[in-house]
Amino acid sequence: MNDLNIEIKKKSFPLKIKDKKKENIIFKSLNIKITKGQFVVFFGPSGCGKTTLLNIIAGLDKNFDGSIVTENNKLNSKKKISYMFQTPRLFPWLTAFNNILFPIKKEKNCEKIAFNLIKKVGLEKYRNQYPDKLSGGMQRRIALARAFAPNPNILLLDEPFISIDKKISNSLRKLLIKLWRKNKPTIVFVTHDLDEAIELADRIFFLSNLPAKILLDHEINLTRPRNPNNKKFIFLKRLFSSTTRFKTK
């Protein structure tokens, strides 16, 4: 098994309040094991460390006490990691097609892979357009295709569908599930939208306020696609709303 093991003994940021140095503890004694191929969602209030957690897994933030381990080895470049941010972050000087091609341009059949992906996200007619000529929803689709291009072992998504039209975000979530089902990378997705969490996840971790701890670890056994108006969906939403109270300790 290629499980992802997260052990964060302590993660903090320095604070300076009225010329006094203090420590803002983000995580303390956080231990999580994620099974290979699982679609995991971290749900919690703004400022509870969700993005920090993704940055630690991605290796962008190494200033913490602990380890991120897979297959009994420290996570390294051999384990492909893709990261989709809150904004598309497309390269403005590259076309839609070349943005998808960029992370795999040295690989065999890279153009075929990129073209298949741009077809899957429904934008092959726009392949030669630059990002500033694409709508916000189109840019997100290209960013999503780019994230899947390297066939990652682990895909990190930081509220990628935030601040966009509800109809577009619904279609993007469906597209995400469709792309994920092909090769089943391990997905770590963060959100503070409970409907989104229940719709997407195999498993939801509910985080408290800082210092963040796991309030609840719950597997979602609803069949896909999931309808927010379904009785079981509504029951889970009520259950989570009543049992997860954001605590500081």
Short mmCIF file of N, CA, C and O in Angstrom, two decimals, residues 68-136:
data_model
loop_
_atom_site.label_atom_id
_atom_site.label_comp_id
_atom_site.label_asym_id
_atom_site.label_seq_id
_atom_site.Cartn_x
_atom_site.Cartn_y
_atom_site.Cartn_z
N ILE A 68 6.33 13.69 6.92
CA ILE A 68 5.31 13.28 5.94
C ILE A 68 5.90 12.07 5.24
O ILE A 68 6.94 12.16 4.56
N VAL A 69 5.28 10.92 5.40
CA VAL A 69 5.88 9.67 4.95
C VAL A 69 4.91 8.89 4.07
O VAL A 69 3.71 8.86 4.31
N THR A 70 5.48 8.26 3.03
CA THR A 70 4.69 7.36 2.20
C THR A 70 5.52 6.12 1.93
O THR A 70 6.73 6.20 1.68
N GLU A 71 4.91 4.96 2.01
CA GLU A 71 5.58 3.67 1.80
C GLU A 71 6.85 3.55 2.65
O GLU A 71 7.89 3.09 2.18
N ASN A 72 6.75 4.02 3.89
CA ASN A 72 7.86 3.95 4.84
C ASN A 72 9.08 4.76 4.41
O ASN A 72 10.18 4.58 4.94
N ASN A 73 8.90 5.65 3.44
CA ASN A 73 9.98 6.54 3.02
C ASN A 73 9.49 7.97 3.08
O ASN A 73 8.32 8.24 2.87
N LYS A 74 10.42 8.88 3.34
CA LYS A 74 10.02 10.28 3.32
C LYS A 74 9.56 10.67 1.93
O LYS A 74 10.10 10.22 0.93
N LEU A 75 8.54 11.51 1.88
CA LEU A 75 8.00 11.95 0.61
C LEU A 75 9.09 12.67 -0.18
O LEU A 75 9.80 13.51 0.35
N ASN A 76 9.26 12.30 -1.44
CA ASN A 76 10.29 12.94 -2.25
C ASN A 76 9.81 13.15 -3.67
O ASN A 76 8.66 12.88 -3.99
N SER A 77 10.70 13.62 -4.52
CA SER A 77 10.32 13.98 -5.88
C SER A 77 9.87 12.79 -6.72
O SER A 77 9.21 12.96 -7.74
N LYS A 78 10.23 11.58 -6.29
CA LYS A 78 9.79 10.40 -7.04
C LYS A 78 8.29 10.18 -6.90
O LYS A 78 7.67 9.52 -7.70
N LYS A 79 7.73 10.71 -5.83
CA LYS A 79 6.29 10.65 -5.64
C LYS A 79 5.70 11.94 -6.20
O LYS A 79 5.85 13.01 -5.61
N LYS A 80 5.08 11.85 -7.34
CA LYS A 80 4.59 13.04 -8.01
C LYS A 80 3.46 13.69 -7.21
O LYS A 80 2.49 13.03 -6.85
N ILE A 81 3.61 14.98 -6.96
CA ILE A 81 2.59 15.74 -6.26
C ILE A 81 2.14 16.89 -7.14
O ILE A 81 2.97 17.64 -7.67
N SER A 82 0.84 17.03 -7.32
CA SER A 82 0.28 18.20 -8.02
C SER A 82 -0.47 19.03 -6.99
O SER A 82 -1.00 18.51 -6.01
N TYR A 83 -0.53 20.34 -7.26
CA TYR A 83 -1.13 21.27 -6.30
C TYR A 83 -1.98 22.26 -7.10
O TYR A 83 -1.48 22.96 -7.96
N MET A 84 -3.28 22.29 -6.80
CA MET A 84 -4.17 23.27 -7.42
C MET A 84 -4.60 24.26 -6.34
O MET A 84 -5.12 23.88 -5.29
N PHE A 85 -4.36 25.54 -6.62
CA PHE A 85 -4.55 26.58 -5.62
C PHE A 85 -5.94 27.22 -5.72
O PHE A 85 -6.76 26.85 -6.55
N GLN A 86 -6.20 28.19 -4.84
CA GLN A 86 -7.49 28.88 -4.83
C GLN A 86 -7.71 29.68 -6.10
O GLN A 86 -8.84 29.92 -6.50
N THR A 87 -6.63 30.13 -6.71
CA THR A 87 -6.70 30.81 -8.01
C THR A 87 -6.00 29.94 -9.04
O THR A 87 -5.10 29.17 -8.69
N PRO A 88 -6.39 30.02 -10.32
CA PRO A 88 -5.85 29.10 -11.33
C PRO A 88 -4.34 29.16 -11.51
O PRO A 88 -3.71 28.14 -11.81
N ARG A 89 -3.74 30.34 -11.33
CA ARG A 89 -2.29 30.51 -11.46
C ARG A 89 -1.75 29.98 -12.79
O ARG A 89 -0.71 29.30 -12.84
N LEU A 90 -2.47 30.25 -13.87
CA LEU A 90 -1.99 29.88 -15.19
C LEU A 90 -0.88 30.83 -15.62
O LEU A 90 -0.87 32.00 -15.23
N PHE A 91 0.02 30.34 -16.45
CA PHE A 91 1.08 31.21 -16.99
C PHE A 91 0.47 32.07 -18.09
O PHE A 91 0.02 31.54 -19.11
N PRO A 92 0.45 33.39 -17.92
CA PRO A 92 -0.23 34.26 -18.88
C PRO A 92 0.40 34.27 -20.27
O PRO A 92 -0.26 34.61 -21.25
N TRP A 93 1.68 33.90 -20.37
CA TRP A 93 2.37 33.91 -21.66
C TRP A 93 2.22 32.59 -22.42
O TRP A 93 2.73 32.46 -23.53
N LEU A 94 1.54 31.61 -21.81
CA LEU A 94 1.31 30.33 -22.46
C LEU A 94 -0.15 30.15 -22.84
O LEU A 94 -1.04 30.61 -22.12
N THR A 95 -0.42 29.47 -23.93
CA THR A 95 -1.79 29.17 -24.33
C THR A 95 -2.39 28.15 -23.36
O THR A 95 -1.68 27.55 -22.55
N ALA A 96 -3.69 27.95 -23.48
CA ALA A 96 -4.37 26.97 -22.63
C ALA A 96 -3.71 25.59 -22.77
O ALA A 96 -3.42 24.92 -21.77
N PHE A 97 -3.46 25.19 -24.01
CA PHE A 97 -2.84 23.89 -24.26
C PHE A 97 -1.44 23.81 -23.65
O PHE A 97 -1.10 22.83 -22.98
N ASN A 98 -0.65 24.85 -23.83
CA ASN A 98 0.72 24.84 -23.32
C ASN A 98 0.80 24.93 -21.80
O ASN A 98 1.78 24.49 -21.20
N ASN A 99 -0.23 25.50 -21.17
CA ASN A 99 -0.29 25.47 -19.72
C ASN A 99 -0.43 24.04 -19.21
O ASN A 99 0.20 23.66 -18.22
N ILE A 100 -1.27 23.26 -19.89
CA ILE A 100 -1.44 21.85 -19.50
C ILE A 100 -0.18 21.06 -19.81
O ILE A 100 0.24 20.19 -19.04
N LEU A 101 0.46 21.40 -20.92
CA LEU A 101 1.66 20.69 -21.37
C LEU A 101 2.87 20.96 -20.48
O LEU A 101 3.75 20.10 -20.33
N PHE A 102 2.90 22.14 -19.86
CA PHE A 102 4.10 22.61 -19.17
C PHE A 102 4.71 21.61 -18.18
O PHE A 102 5.92 21.35 -18.23
N PRO A 103 3.94 21.00 -17.25
CA PRO A 103 4.58 20.12 -16.26
C PRO A 103 5.03 18.77 -16.83
O PRO A 103 5.70 18.01 -16.13
N ILE A 104 4.66 18.47 -18.08
CA ILE A 104 5.00 17.15 -18.64
C ILE A 104 5.76 17.27 -19.96
O ILE A 104 5.91 16.28 -20.68
N LYS A 105 6.24 18.46 -20.30
CA LYS A 105 6.79 18.69 -21.63
C LYS A 105 8.03 17.86 -21.94
O LYS A 105 8.40 17.70 -23.11
N LYS A 106 8.67 17.28 -20.92
CA LYS A 106 9.84 16.44 -21.15
C LYS A 106 9.49 14.96 -21.18
O LYS A 106 10.37 14.11 -21.35
N GLU A 107 8.21 14.65 -21.02
CA GLU A 107 7.80 13.25 -20.99
C GLU A 107 7.38 12.75 -22.37
O GLU A 107 7.00 13.53 -23.24
N LYS A 108 7.46 11.45 -22.54
CA LYS A 108 7.06 10.82 -23.79
C LYS A 108 5.55 10.99 -24.00
O LYS A 108 4.77 10.91 -23.05
N ASN A 109 5.15 11.26 -25.23
CA ASN A 109 3.73 11.43 -25.58
C ASN A 109 3.07 12.58 -24.83
O ASN A 109 1.86 12.57 -24.59
N CYS A 110 3.86 13.58 -24.45
CA CYS A 110 3.33 14.68 -23.64
C CYS A 110 2.23 15.45 -24.37
O CYS A 110 1.23 15.83 -23.75
N GLU A 111 2.37 15.67 -25.65
CA GLU A 111 1.36 16.43 -26.40
C GLU A 111 0.05 15.65 -26.49
O GLU A 111 -1.03 16.23 -26.41
N LYS A 112 0.16 14.35 -26.64
CA LYS A 112 -1.05 13.50 -26.69
C LYS A 112 -1.77 13.55 -25.34
O LYS A 112 -3.01 13.66 -25.28
N ILE A 113 -1.01 13.47 -24.26
CA ILE A 113 -1.60 13.53 -22.91
C ILE A 113 -2.31 14.86 -22.70
O ILE A 113 -3.45 14.91 -22.22
N ALA A 114 -1.62 15.96 -23.08
CA ALA A 114 -2.20 17.29 -22.90
C ALA A 114 -3.46 17.47 -23.73
O ALA A 114 -4.44 18.05 -23.27
N PHE A 115 -3.43 16.96 -24.96
CA PHE A 115 -4.61 17.12 -25.83
C PHE A 115 -5.79 16.30 -25.31
O PHE A 115 -6.94 16.76 -25.32
N ASN A 116 -5.52 15.09 -24.82
CA ASN A 116 -6.60 14.28 -24.26
C ASN A 116 -7.23 14.96 -23.05
O ASN A 116 -8.45 14.92 -22.86
N LEU A 117 -6.39 15.62 -22.25
CA LEU A 117 -6.91 16.31 -21.06
C LEU A 117 -7.72 17.54 -21.43
O LEU A 117 -8.77 17.80 -20.84
N ILE A 118 -7.25 18.30 -22.41
CA ILE A 118 -8.00 19.51 -22.78
C ILE A 118 -9.34 19.11 -23.42
O ILE A 118 -10.33 19.84 -23.30
N LYS A 119 -9.38 17.94 -24.05
CA LYS A 119 -10.66 17.42 -24.57
C LYS A 119 -11.58 17.02 -23.42
O LYS A 119 -12.78 17.29 -23.45
N LYS A 120 -11.00 16.37 -22.40
CA LYS A 120 -11.81 15.91 -21.27
C LYS A 120 -12.45 17.07 -20.51
O LYS A 120 -13.54 16.93 -19.96
N VAL A 121 -11.75 18.21 -20.47
CA VAL A 121 -12.33 19.36 -19.78
C VAL A 121 -13.16 20.23 -20.74
O VAL A 121 -13.65 21.29 -20.35
N GLY A 122 -13.30 19.75 -21.98
CA GLY A 122 -14.20 20.40 -22.94
C GLY A 122 -13.71 21.70 -23.52
O GLY A 122 -14.52 22.54 -23.94
N LEU A 123 -12.39 21.88 -23.61
CA LEU A 123 -11.87 23.16 -24.08
C LEU A 123 -10.90 23.02 -25.26
O LEU A 123 -10.08 23.90 -25.50
N GLU A 124 -11.04 21.93 -26.02
CA GLU A 124 -10.12 21.76 -27.15
C GLU A 124 -10.24 22.87 -28.18
O GLU A 124 -9.26 23.23 -28.85
N LYS A 125 -11.44 23.49 -28.29
CA LYS A 125 -11.62 24.60 -29.24
C LYS A 125 -10.88 25.86 -28.80
O LYS A 125 -10.65 26.77 -29.60
N TYR A 126 -10.52 25.89 -27.52
CA TYR A 126 -9.85 27.07 -26.96
C TYR A 126 -8.37 26.80 -26.68
O TYR A 126 -7.73 27.56 -25.97
N ARG A 127 -7.84 25.76 -27.24
CA ARG A 127 -6.47 25.34 -26.90
C ARG A 127 -5.41 26.40 -27.23
O ARG A 127 -4.36 26.43 -26.57
N ASN A 128 -5.67 27.24 -28.22
CA ASN A 128 -4.68 28.26 -28.59
C ASN A 128 -4.95 29.63 -27.98
O ASN A 128 -4.25 30.61 -28.29
N GLN A 129 -5.93 29.69 -27.09
CA GLN A 129 -6.25 30.96 -26.42
C GLN A 129 -5.35 31.15 -25.20
O GLN A 129 -4.96 30.19 -24.53
N TYR A 130 -5.04 32.41 -24.91
CA TYR A 130 -4.26 32.73 -23.72
C TYR A 130 -5.22 32.93 -22.53
O TYR A 130 -6.41 33.22 -22.72
N PRO A 131 -4.72 32.74 -21.30
CA PRO A 131 -5.59 32.80 -20.12
C PRO A 131 -6.48 34.04 -20.02
O PRO A 131 -7.63 33.94 -19.58
N ASP A 132 -5.96 35.21 -20.44
CA ASP A 132 -6.77 36.43 -20.30
C ASP A 132 -7.96 36.46 -21.25
O ASP A 132 -8.84 37.32 -21.13
N LYS A 133 -8.01 35.51 -22.18
CA LYS A 133 -9.14 35.42 -23.10
C LYS A 133 -10.14 34.35 -22.66
O LYS A 133 -11.16 34.14 -23.32
N LEU A 134 -9.85 33.71 -21.55
CA LEU A 134 -10.73 32.66 -21.04
C LEU A 134 -11.51 33.16 -19.83
O LEU A 134 -11.03 33.98 -19.06
N SER A 135 -12.72 32.64 -19.67
CA SER A 135 -13.53 32.99 -18.50
C SER A 135 -12.91 32.36 -17.26
O SER A 135 -12.05 31.47 -17.34
N GLY A 136 -13.39 32.79 -16.09
CA GLY A 136 -12.88 32.23 -14.83
C GLY A 136 -13.08 30.73 -14.74
O GLY A 136 -12.19 29.99 -14.31
#
